[in-house]
Amino acid sequence: GDVPADSDFVMNWTLKAERTPQAGLFRETVGDRSYYFAMVTPPTGTVQPQRQPREAIFVIDNSGSMSGESMPQAKAALLKALSQLRPEDTFNVIRFDDTFDVLFKDAVPANKTNVAVATRFVSRLEANGGTEILAALQAALKDKRVTETGRLRQVIFLTDGSVGNEDEVLKEVGRSL
């Protein structure tokens, strides 16, 4: 049943000697309070899950706040992501400042031609204009294949996060889900 997350708990398990879990501990202090996040990842098994084809919608911020190092870093990250798409994947790129453009009318196969078009598009981006994310977000969240179950759909934002209408954006995300 439901259990409130207001107390400690202990989890014990026994591992085979040759297998080791990975662990991480993160701490943040806010004012006079410390918060901890512990993560334990069990060792991987011998059978790995099959990678599912995906639809990746990349949304890159090229507003003026991305000037300096932010824009080259965002472009480099997006170019790297594009280069790692597989042929069975589909993708699209949306850029926004105080306007937005969707590169393709719909997600396209990640073949060499389409990735090359996207690479040229991203390479030419420059930081300029205001930051109006909502219209780009709405375009990214439009799913033309709602009933398709064989593909993992991801919307990936590359931005410095300098957005002024966070409440409106979060409401749109909640509404669209």
N, C-alpha and C. Protein backbone atom coordinates (compact mmCIF):
# COMPACT_ATOMS: atom_id res chain seq x y z
N GLY A 1 0.82 -1.20 0.00
CA GLY A 1 0.00 0.00 0.00
C GLY A 1 0.85 1.25 0.00
N ASP A 2 0.20 2.39 0.12
CA ASP A 2 0.91 3.67 0.15
C ASP A 2 1.64 3.81 1.48
N VAL A 3 2.88 4.24 1.40
CA VAL A 3 3.69 4.46 2.59
C VAL A 3 4.29 5.85 2.47
N PRO A 4 4.10 6.71 3.46
CA PRO A 4 4.70 8.05 3.37
C PRO A 4 6.22 7.96 3.40
N ALA A 5 6.87 8.80 2.64
CA ALA A 5 8.35 8.81 2.57
C ALA A 5 8.88 9.75 3.64
N ASP A 6 8.57 9.44 4.90
CA ASP A 6 8.97 10.33 5.98
C ASP A 6 9.86 9.65 7.01
N SER A 7 10.46 8.51 6.66
CA SER A 7 11.33 7.83 7.60
C SER A 7 12.38 7.03 6.83
N ASP A 8 13.41 6.57 7.56
CA ASP A 8 14.47 5.78 6.95
C ASP A 8 13.99 4.36 6.68
N PHE A 9 14.69 3.68 5.79
CA PHE A 9 14.42 2.27 5.58
C PHE A 9 15.74 1.58 5.28
N VAL A 10 15.76 0.28 5.44
CA VAL A 10 16.96 -0.51 5.18
C VAL A 10 16.59 -1.54 4.12
N MET A 11 17.45 -1.64 3.10
CA MET A 11 17.25 -2.65 2.07
C MET A 11 18.50 -3.52 2.06
N ASN A 12 18.34 -4.81 2.21
CA ASN A 12 19.46 -5.75 2.19
C ASN A 12 19.28 -6.72 1.03
N TRP A 13 20.38 -7.03 0.38
CA TRP A 13 20.35 -8.10 -0.61
C TRP A 13 21.74 -8.69 -0.71
N THR A 14 21.80 -9.91 -1.20
CA THR A 14 23.07 -10.61 -1.30
C THR A 14 23.47 -10.70 -2.76
N LEU A 15 24.72 -10.35 -3.03
CA LEU A 15 25.24 -10.38 -4.39
C LEU A 15 26.17 -11.57 -4.57
N LYS A 16 26.27 -12.02 -5.79
CA LYS A 16 27.30 -12.99 -6.10
C LYS A 16 28.64 -12.27 -5.96
N ALA A 17 29.64 -12.98 -5.57
CA ALA A 17 30.94 -12.38 -5.25
C ALA A 17 31.53 -11.58 -6.41
N GLU A 18 31.34 -12.03 -7.63
CA GLU A 18 31.99 -11.36 -8.77
C GLU A 18 31.20 -10.15 -9.30
N ARG A 19 30.06 -9.87 -8.72
CA ARG A 19 29.23 -8.77 -9.22
C ARG A 19 29.16 -7.67 -8.19
N THR A 20 29.36 -6.44 -8.61
CA THR A 20 29.40 -5.32 -7.69
C THR A 20 28.40 -4.24 -8.11
N PRO A 21 27.61 -3.75 -7.17
CA PRO A 21 26.71 -2.65 -7.53
C PRO A 21 27.49 -1.33 -7.61
N GLN A 22 26.92 -0.35 -8.29
CA GLN A 22 27.49 0.99 -8.35
C GLN A 22 26.68 1.87 -7.41
N ALA A 23 27.35 2.78 -6.69
CA ALA A 23 26.64 3.63 -5.74
C ALA A 23 27.12 5.06 -5.88
N GLY A 24 26.22 5.98 -5.58
CA GLY A 24 26.57 7.40 -5.57
C GLY A 24 25.81 8.09 -4.46
N LEU A 25 26.42 9.09 -3.87
CA LEU A 25 25.77 9.87 -2.82
C LEU A 25 25.96 11.34 -3.15
N PHE A 26 24.87 12.08 -3.13
CA PHE A 26 24.90 13.50 -3.44
C PHE A 26 24.34 14.27 -2.24
N ARG A 27 24.96 15.40 -1.92
CA ARG A 27 24.51 16.21 -0.80
C ARG A 27 24.38 17.66 -1.26
N GLU A 28 23.33 18.31 -0.79
CA GLU A 28 23.14 19.73 -1.06
C GLU A 28 22.69 20.38 0.24
N THR A 29 23.29 21.53 0.54
CA THR A 29 22.91 22.27 1.73
C THR A 29 22.19 23.54 1.30
N VAL A 30 20.99 23.73 1.84
CA VAL A 30 20.20 24.92 1.59
C VAL A 30 19.91 25.55 2.94
N GLY A 31 20.47 26.72 3.17
CA GLY A 31 20.33 27.34 4.49
C GLY A 31 21.04 26.48 5.52
N ASP A 32 20.33 26.11 6.56
CA ASP A 32 20.92 25.28 7.60
C ASP A 32 20.50 23.81 7.49
N ARG A 33 19.91 23.42 6.34
CA ARG A 33 19.45 22.05 6.15
C ARG A 33 20.27 21.37 5.06
N SER A 34 20.60 20.12 5.30
CA SER A 34 21.31 19.31 4.30
C SER A 34 20.36 18.26 3.75
N TYR A 35 20.43 18.06 2.45
CA TYR A 35 19.61 17.07 1.77
C TYR A 35 20.53 16.07 1.09
N TYR A 36 20.18 14.80 1.17
CA TYR A 36 21.02 13.74 0.61
C TYR A 36 20.21 12.94 -0.39
N PHE A 37 20.90 12.50 -1.42
CA PHE A 37 20.30 11.63 -2.42
C PHE A 37 21.28 10.48 -2.65
N ALA A 38 20.86 9.29 -2.32
CA ALA A 38 21.71 8.11 -2.53
C ALA A 38 21.12 7.29 -3.67
N MET A 39 22.00 6.80 -4.50
CA MET A 39 21.55 6.00 -5.63
C MET A 39 22.40 4.74 -5.69
N VAL A 40 21.75 3.60 -5.69
CA VAL A 40 22.45 2.32 -5.81
C VAL A 40 21.91 1.64 -7.06
N THR A 41 22.80 1.31 -7.95
CA THR A 41 22.41 0.65 -9.18
C THR A 41 22.90 -0.79 -9.12
N PRO A 42 21.99 -1.75 -9.18
CA PRO A 42 22.42 -3.16 -9.15
C PRO A 42 23.29 -3.48 -10.36
N PRO A 43 24.12 -4.49 -10.24
CA PRO A 43 24.94 -4.87 -11.39
C PRO A 43 24.06 -5.31 -12.55
N THR A 44 24.56 -5.11 -13.75
CA THR A 44 23.78 -5.49 -14.92
C THR A 44 23.81 -7.01 -15.09
N GLY A 45 22.75 -7.51 -15.63
CA GLY A 45 22.68 -8.94 -15.90
C GLY A 45 23.36 -9.27 -17.22
N THR A 46 23.37 -10.52 -17.55
CA THR A 46 24.01 -10.93 -18.79
C THR A 46 23.13 -10.65 -20.00
N VAL A 47 21.81 -10.55 -19.78
CA VAL A 47 20.88 -10.27 -20.86
C VAL A 47 20.55 -8.77 -20.81
N GLN A 48 20.88 -8.06 -21.86
CA GLN A 48 20.59 -6.63 -21.94
C GLN A 48 19.30 -6.43 -22.72
N PRO A 49 18.50 -5.44 -22.34
CA PRO A 49 17.26 -5.19 -23.07
C PRO A 49 17.55 -4.71 -24.49
N GLN A 50 16.65 -5.02 -25.38
CA GLN A 50 16.77 -4.57 -26.76
C GLN A 50 16.56 -3.06 -26.82
N ARG A 51 17.38 -2.37 -27.58
CA ARG A 51 17.20 -0.93 -27.75
C ARG A 51 16.02 -0.71 -28.67
N GLN A 52 15.09 0.08 -28.21
CA GLN A 52 13.87 0.37 -28.96
C GLN A 52 14.15 1.53 -29.92
N PRO A 53 13.61 1.50 -31.14
CA PRO A 53 13.75 2.67 -32.01
C PRO A 53 13.13 3.88 -31.32
N ARG A 54 13.66 5.06 -31.59
CA ARG A 54 13.13 6.24 -30.92
C ARG A 54 12.84 7.36 -31.90
N GLU A 55 11.99 8.24 -31.44
CA GLU A 55 11.72 9.50 -32.15
C GLU A 55 12.28 10.59 -31.25
N ALA A 56 13.33 11.24 -31.69
CA ALA A 56 13.98 12.28 -30.90
C ALA A 56 13.63 13.64 -31.49
N ILE A 57 13.01 14.47 -30.67
CA ILE A 57 12.68 15.83 -31.08
C ILE A 57 13.63 16.75 -30.31
N PHE A 58 14.58 17.34 -31.01
CA PHE A 58 15.58 18.22 -30.39
C PHE A 58 15.10 19.66 -30.51
N VAL A 59 15.06 20.36 -29.38
CA VAL A 59 14.63 21.75 -29.35
C VAL A 59 15.81 22.57 -28.84
N ILE A 60 16.37 23.42 -29.71
CA ILE A 60 17.56 24.18 -29.35
C ILE A 60 17.24 25.67 -29.24
N ASP A 61 17.68 26.24 -28.16
CA ASP A 61 17.51 27.66 -27.86
C ASP A 61 18.63 28.43 -28.55
N ASN A 62 18.26 29.36 -29.42
CA ASN A 62 19.28 30.22 -30.03
C ASN A 62 18.97 31.69 -29.74
N SER A 63 18.38 31.93 -28.56
CA SER A 63 18.07 33.30 -28.16
C SER A 63 19.35 34.03 -27.74
N GLY A 64 19.23 35.33 -27.54
CA GLY A 64 20.37 36.14 -27.18
C GLY A 64 21.05 35.71 -25.89
N SER A 65 20.28 35.13 -24.96
CA SER A 65 20.89 34.70 -23.69
C SER A 65 21.87 33.54 -23.89
N MET A 66 21.86 32.93 -25.06
CA MET A 66 22.77 31.82 -25.36
C MET A 66 24.11 32.32 -25.90
N SER A 67 24.32 33.65 -25.95
CA SER A 67 25.60 34.20 -26.41
C SER A 67 26.74 33.69 -25.56
N GLY A 68 27.93 33.81 -26.07
CA GLY A 68 29.10 33.34 -25.34
C GLY A 68 29.28 31.85 -25.54
N GLU A 69 29.62 31.14 -24.47
CA GLU A 69 29.90 29.70 -24.57
C GLU A 69 28.66 28.83 -24.69
N SER A 70 27.51 29.33 -24.25
CA SER A 70 26.30 28.49 -24.25
C SER A 70 25.93 27.99 -25.64
N MET A 71 25.97 28.87 -26.64
CA MET A 71 25.55 28.49 -27.99
C MET A 71 26.48 27.44 -28.60
N PRO A 72 27.80 27.65 -28.59
CA PRO A 72 28.67 26.61 -29.14
C PRO A 72 28.53 25.26 -28.41
N GLN A 73 28.33 25.30 -27.10
CA GLN A 73 28.18 24.06 -26.36
C GLN A 73 26.87 23.36 -26.72
N ALA A 74 25.78 24.10 -26.84
CA ALA A 74 24.50 23.51 -27.21
C ALA A 74 24.56 22.93 -28.62
N LYS A 75 25.18 23.67 -29.54
CA LYS A 75 25.31 23.16 -30.91
C LYS A 75 26.16 21.90 -30.94
N ALA A 76 27.27 21.90 -30.21
CA ALA A 76 28.14 20.71 -30.19
C ALA A 76 27.39 19.51 -29.62
N ALA A 77 26.62 19.72 -28.57
CA ALA A 77 25.85 18.62 -27.97
C ALA A 77 24.82 18.09 -28.96
N LEU A 78 24.14 18.98 -29.66
CA LEU A 78 23.13 18.56 -30.63
C LEU A 78 23.77 17.85 -31.82
N LEU A 79 24.88 18.35 -32.30
CA LEU A 79 25.58 17.69 -33.41
C LEU A 79 26.03 16.29 -33.00
N LYS A 80 26.49 16.15 -31.78
CA LYS A 80 26.90 14.83 -31.27
C LYS A 80 25.68 13.90 -31.21
N ALA A 81 24.56 14.40 -30.69
CA ALA A 81 23.34 13.59 -30.61
C ALA A 81 22.87 13.16 -32.00
N LEU A 82 22.92 14.08 -32.95
CA LEU A 82 22.52 13.74 -34.32
C LEU A 82 23.42 12.64 -34.89
N SER A 83 24.70 12.72 -34.60
CA SER A 83 25.64 11.73 -35.14
C SER A 83 25.45 10.34 -34.54
N GLN A 84 24.77 10.27 -33.40
CA GLN A 84 24.58 8.98 -32.74
C GLN A 84 23.21 8.37 -32.98
N LEU A 85 22.39 9.03 -33.79
CA LEU A 85 21.10 8.44 -34.14
C LEU A 85 21.33 7.19 -34.99
N ARG A 86 20.45 6.25 -34.87
CA ARG A 86 20.55 5.01 -35.65
C ARG A 86 19.56 5.06 -36.81
N PRO A 87 19.79 4.28 -37.85
CA PRO A 87 18.90 4.32 -39.02
C PRO A 87 17.44 4.03 -38.71
N GLU A 88 17.16 3.25 -37.68
CA GLU A 88 15.76 2.94 -37.33
C GLU A 88 15.10 4.05 -36.53
N ASP A 89 15.87 5.07 -36.11
CA ASP A 89 15.33 6.20 -35.37
C ASP A 89 14.74 7.24 -36.32
N THR A 90 13.85 8.07 -35.78
CA THR A 90 13.38 9.25 -36.48
C THR A 90 13.69 10.45 -35.61
N PHE A 91 13.70 11.65 -36.22
CA PHE A 91 14.06 12.84 -35.45
C PHE A 91 13.54 14.09 -36.13
N ASN A 92 13.60 15.19 -35.39
CA ASN A 92 13.33 16.52 -35.93
C ASN A 92 14.09 17.51 -35.07
N VAL A 93 14.30 18.71 -35.60
CA VAL A 93 14.99 19.77 -34.88
C VAL A 93 14.11 21.02 -34.92
N ILE A 94 13.95 21.62 -33.75
CA ILE A 94 13.21 22.88 -33.63
C ILE A 94 14.15 23.89 -33.00
N ARG A 95 14.26 25.08 -33.58
CA ARG A 95 15.07 26.14 -32.98
C ARG A 95 14.14 27.26 -32.57
N PHE A 96 14.49 27.93 -31.46
CA PHE A 96 13.64 29.03 -31.02
C PHE A 96 14.46 30.16 -30.42
N ASP A 97 13.94 31.35 -30.61
CA ASP A 97 14.35 32.56 -29.90
C ASP A 97 13.03 33.26 -29.60
N ASP A 98 12.75 34.42 -30.21
CA ASP A 98 11.41 34.99 -30.06
C ASP A 98 10.51 34.54 -31.21
N THR A 99 11.05 33.69 -32.07
CA THR A 99 10.31 32.99 -33.11
C THR A 99 10.76 31.52 -33.02
N PHE A 100 10.19 30.67 -33.86
CA PHE A 100 10.69 29.29 -33.90
C PHE A 100 10.54 28.73 -35.31
N ASP A 101 11.39 27.77 -35.61
CA ASP A 101 11.34 27.04 -36.88
C ASP A 101 11.42 25.57 -36.60
N VAL A 102 10.62 24.79 -37.32
CA VAL A 102 10.68 23.34 -37.26
C VAL A 102 11.37 22.91 -38.55
N LEU A 103 12.47 22.19 -38.44
CA LEU A 103 13.28 21.85 -39.61
C LEU A 103 12.49 21.02 -40.63
N PHE A 104 11.86 19.95 -40.19
CA PHE A 104 11.09 19.08 -41.08
C PHE A 104 9.62 19.16 -40.69
N LYS A 105 8.71 18.91 -41.64
CA LYS A 105 7.26 18.95 -41.34
C LYS A 105 6.88 17.92 -40.29
N ASP A 106 7.62 16.83 -40.24
CA ASP A 106 7.36 15.75 -39.31
C ASP A 106 8.71 15.08 -39.02
N ALA A 107 8.75 14.23 -38.01
CA ALA A 107 9.98 13.50 -37.73
C ALA A 107 10.35 12.67 -38.96
N VAL A 108 11.63 12.67 -39.28
CA VAL A 108 12.12 11.98 -40.47
C VAL A 108 13.08 10.87 -40.07
N PRO A 109 13.28 9.88 -40.96
CA PRO A 109 14.25 8.82 -40.65
C PRO A 109 15.65 9.41 -40.48
N ALA A 110 16.42 8.81 -39.61
CA ALA A 110 17.78 9.28 -39.33
C ALA A 110 18.77 8.69 -40.34
N ASN A 111 18.49 8.95 -41.61
CA ASN A 111 19.43 8.49 -42.64
C ASN A 111 20.49 9.57 -42.88
N LYS A 112 21.50 9.26 -43.67
CA LYS A 112 22.62 10.19 -43.88
C LYS A 112 22.17 11.53 -44.44
N THR A 113 21.23 11.50 -45.38
CA THR A 113 20.77 12.74 -46.01
C THR A 113 20.07 13.65 -45.00
N ASN A 114 19.15 13.10 -44.23
CA ASN A 114 18.41 13.91 -43.26
C ASN A 114 19.31 14.42 -42.14
N VAL A 115 20.23 13.59 -41.68
CA VAL A 115 21.16 14.03 -40.63
C VAL A 115 22.07 15.13 -41.18
N ALA A 116 22.48 15.03 -42.44
CA ALA A 116 23.32 16.07 -43.05
C ALA A 116 22.56 17.39 -43.14
N VAL A 117 21.29 17.35 -43.50
CA VAL A 117 20.47 18.57 -43.57
C VAL A 117 20.38 19.20 -42.17
N ALA A 118 20.12 18.37 -41.17
CA ALA A 118 20.02 18.87 -39.80
C ALA A 118 21.36 19.42 -39.31
N THR A 119 22.44 18.78 -39.67
CA THR A 119 23.78 19.24 -39.27
C THR A 119 24.06 20.62 -39.84
N ARG A 120 23.73 20.83 -41.10
CA ARG A 120 23.93 22.16 -41.71
C ARG A 120 23.05 23.20 -41.02
N PHE A 121 21.81 22.85 -40.73
CA PHE A 121 20.87 23.74 -40.06
C PHE A 121 21.42 24.17 -38.69
N VAL A 122 21.84 23.22 -37.90
CA VAL A 122 22.35 23.50 -36.56
C VAL A 122 23.64 24.29 -36.63
N SER A 123 24.52 23.95 -37.56
CA SER A 123 25.81 24.63 -37.67
C SER A 123 25.67 26.12 -37.96
N ARG A 124 24.59 26.51 -38.64
CA ARG A 124 24.38 27.92 -38.99
C ARG A 124 23.70 28.74 -37.89
N LEU A 125 23.26 28.11 -36.82
CA LEU A 125 22.54 28.83 -35.78
C LEU A 125 23.45 29.81 -35.04
N GLU A 126 22.88 30.97 -34.72
CA GLU A 126 23.58 31.98 -33.94
C GLU A 126 22.64 32.48 -32.85
N ALA A 127 23.22 32.88 -31.72
CA ALA A 127 22.42 33.41 -30.61
C ALA A 127 21.92 34.80 -30.98
N ASN A 128 20.59 34.98 -30.87
CA ASN A 128 19.98 36.24 -31.28
C ASN A 128 18.53 36.27 -30.80
N GLY A 129 18.01 37.43 -30.51
CA GLY A 129 16.58 37.57 -30.22
C GLY A 129 16.22 37.27 -28.79
N GLY A 130 14.91 37.31 -28.52
CA GLY A 130 14.38 37.06 -27.19
C GLY A 130 14.21 35.58 -26.94
N THR A 131 13.68 35.25 -25.77
CA THR A 131 13.50 33.85 -25.39
C THR A 131 12.02 33.59 -25.18
N GLU A 132 11.37 33.02 -26.19
CA GLU A 132 9.96 32.65 -26.08
C GLU A 132 9.83 31.17 -26.41
N ILE A 133 9.80 30.37 -25.38
CA ILE A 133 9.89 28.92 -25.52
C ILE A 133 8.54 28.25 -25.77
N LEU A 134 7.44 28.89 -25.40
CA LEU A 134 6.15 28.21 -25.38
C LEU A 134 5.73 27.67 -26.75
N ALA A 135 5.82 28.47 -27.79
CA ALA A 135 5.39 27.99 -29.11
C ALA A 135 6.25 26.82 -29.59
N ALA A 136 7.56 26.89 -29.32
CA ALA A 136 8.45 25.78 -29.69
C ALA A 136 8.12 24.53 -28.89
N LEU A 137 7.80 24.71 -27.62
CA LEU A 137 7.41 23.58 -26.77
C LEU A 137 6.14 22.94 -27.30
N GLN A 138 5.15 23.75 -27.65
CA GLN A 138 3.90 23.21 -28.18
C GLN A 138 4.14 22.44 -29.47
N ALA A 139 5.01 22.95 -30.33
CA ALA A 139 5.34 22.24 -31.58
C ALA A 139 6.03 20.92 -31.27
N ALA A 140 6.93 20.93 -30.29
CA ALA A 140 7.67 19.71 -29.94
C ALA A 140 6.77 18.65 -29.34
N LEU A 141 5.76 19.06 -28.58
CA LEU A 141 4.91 18.11 -27.89
C LEU A 141 3.79 17.54 -28.78
N LYS A 142 3.60 18.11 -29.97
CA LYS A 142 2.60 17.55 -30.89
C LYS A 142 3.09 16.18 -31.34
N ASP A 143 2.34 15.18 -31.00
CA ASP A 143 2.71 13.81 -31.35
C ASP A 143 1.75 13.31 -32.42
N LYS A 144 2.25 13.19 -33.64
CA LYS A 144 1.40 12.77 -34.75
C LYS A 144 1.20 11.25 -34.78
N ARG A 145 1.90 10.54 -33.89
CA ARG A 145 1.80 9.08 -33.86
C ARG A 145 1.44 8.59 -32.46
N VAL A 146 0.42 9.17 -31.87
CA VAL A 146 0.04 8.85 -30.50
C VAL A 146 -0.20 7.36 -30.31
N THR A 147 -0.74 6.70 -31.31
CA THR A 147 -1.08 5.27 -31.18
C THR A 147 0.11 4.36 -31.47
N GLU A 148 1.21 4.88 -31.97
CA GLU A 148 2.37 4.05 -32.28
C GLU A 148 3.07 3.65 -30.98
N THR A 149 3.24 2.35 -30.79
CA THR A 149 3.83 1.88 -29.53
C THR A 149 5.24 1.32 -29.71
N GLY A 150 5.72 1.16 -30.92
CA GLY A 150 7.02 0.55 -31.14
C GLY A 150 8.19 1.51 -31.13
N ARG A 151 7.94 2.75 -30.72
CA ARG A 151 8.99 3.77 -30.77
C ARG A 151 8.95 4.59 -29.48
N LEU A 152 10.11 4.84 -28.91
CA LEU A 152 10.23 5.66 -27.72
C LEU A 152 10.34 7.12 -28.16
N ARG A 153 9.41 7.95 -27.71
CA ARG A 153 9.40 9.36 -28.11
C ARG A 153 10.09 10.20 -27.04
N GLN A 154 11.07 11.00 -27.45
CA GLN A 154 11.82 11.85 -26.53
C GLN A 154 11.82 13.28 -27.05
N VAL A 155 11.60 14.24 -26.16
CA VAL A 155 11.74 15.65 -26.49
C VAL A 155 12.92 16.15 -25.66
N ILE A 156 13.95 16.63 -26.34
CA ILE A 156 15.20 16.99 -25.69
C ILE A 156 15.47 18.47 -25.91
N PHE A 157 15.55 19.23 -24.80
CA PHE A 157 15.81 20.67 -24.87
C PHE A 157 17.29 20.95 -24.65
N LEU A 158 17.84 21.85 -25.46
CA LEU A 158 19.20 22.34 -25.29
C LEU A 158 19.07 23.84 -25.09
N THR A 159 19.18 24.28 -23.84
CA THR A 159 18.92 25.66 -23.48
C THR A 159 19.70 26.03 -22.24
N ASP A 160 19.89 27.33 -22.04
CA ASP A 160 20.50 27.79 -20.80
C ASP A 160 19.45 27.94 -19.70
N GLY A 161 18.20 27.70 -20.03
CA GLY A 161 17.12 27.75 -19.04
C GLY A 161 16.68 29.15 -18.66
N SER A 162 17.13 30.15 -19.40
CA SER A 162 16.77 31.53 -19.10
C SER A 162 15.42 31.85 -19.73
N VAL A 163 14.36 31.34 -19.06
CA VAL A 163 13.00 31.48 -19.55
C VAL A 163 12.20 32.23 -18.50
N GLY A 164 11.38 33.18 -18.93
CA GLY A 164 10.64 34.00 -17.98
C GLY A 164 9.26 33.50 -17.64
N ASN A 165 8.69 32.59 -18.42
CA ASN A 165 7.30 32.17 -18.20
C ASN A 165 7.23 30.69 -17.80
N GLU A 166 8.02 30.31 -16.79
CA GLU A 166 8.10 28.92 -16.37
C GLU A 166 6.75 28.32 -16.01
N ASP A 167 5.91 29.08 -15.31
CA ASP A 167 4.60 28.55 -14.90
C ASP A 167 3.76 28.16 -16.10
N GLU A 168 3.74 29.02 -17.09
CA GLU A 168 2.97 28.75 -18.31
C GLU A 168 3.53 27.54 -19.05
N VAL A 169 4.84 27.43 -19.10
CA VAL A 169 5.50 26.31 -19.77
C VAL A 169 5.18 25.00 -19.06
N LEU A 170 5.28 24.99 -17.73
CA LEU A 170 4.98 23.77 -16.98
C LEU A 170 3.52 23.37 -17.10
N LYS A 171 2.61 24.33 -17.14
CA LYS A 171 1.19 24.02 -17.35
C LYS A 171 0.99 23.36 -18.71
N GLU A 172 1.69 23.85 -19.73
CA GLU A 172 1.58 23.27 -21.07
C GLU A 172 2.09 21.83 -21.09
N VAL A 173 3.20 21.59 -20.41
CA VAL A 173 3.73 20.23 -20.34
C VAL A 173 2.71 19.32 -19.66
N GLY A 174 2.16 19.75 -18.53
CA GLY A 174 1.14 18.95 -17.83
C GLY A 174 -0.09 18.70 -18.68
N ARG A 175 -0.53 19.73 -19.40
CA ARG A 175 -1.71 19.60 -20.26
C ARG A 175 -1.44 18.61 -21.40
N SER A 176 -0.24 18.68 -21.98
CA SER A 176 0.09 17.86 -23.13
C SER A 176 0.32 16.39 -22.78
N LEU A 177 0.74 16.13 -21.55
CA LEU A 177 0.97 14.74 -21.17
C LEU A 177 -0.34 13.98 -21.14
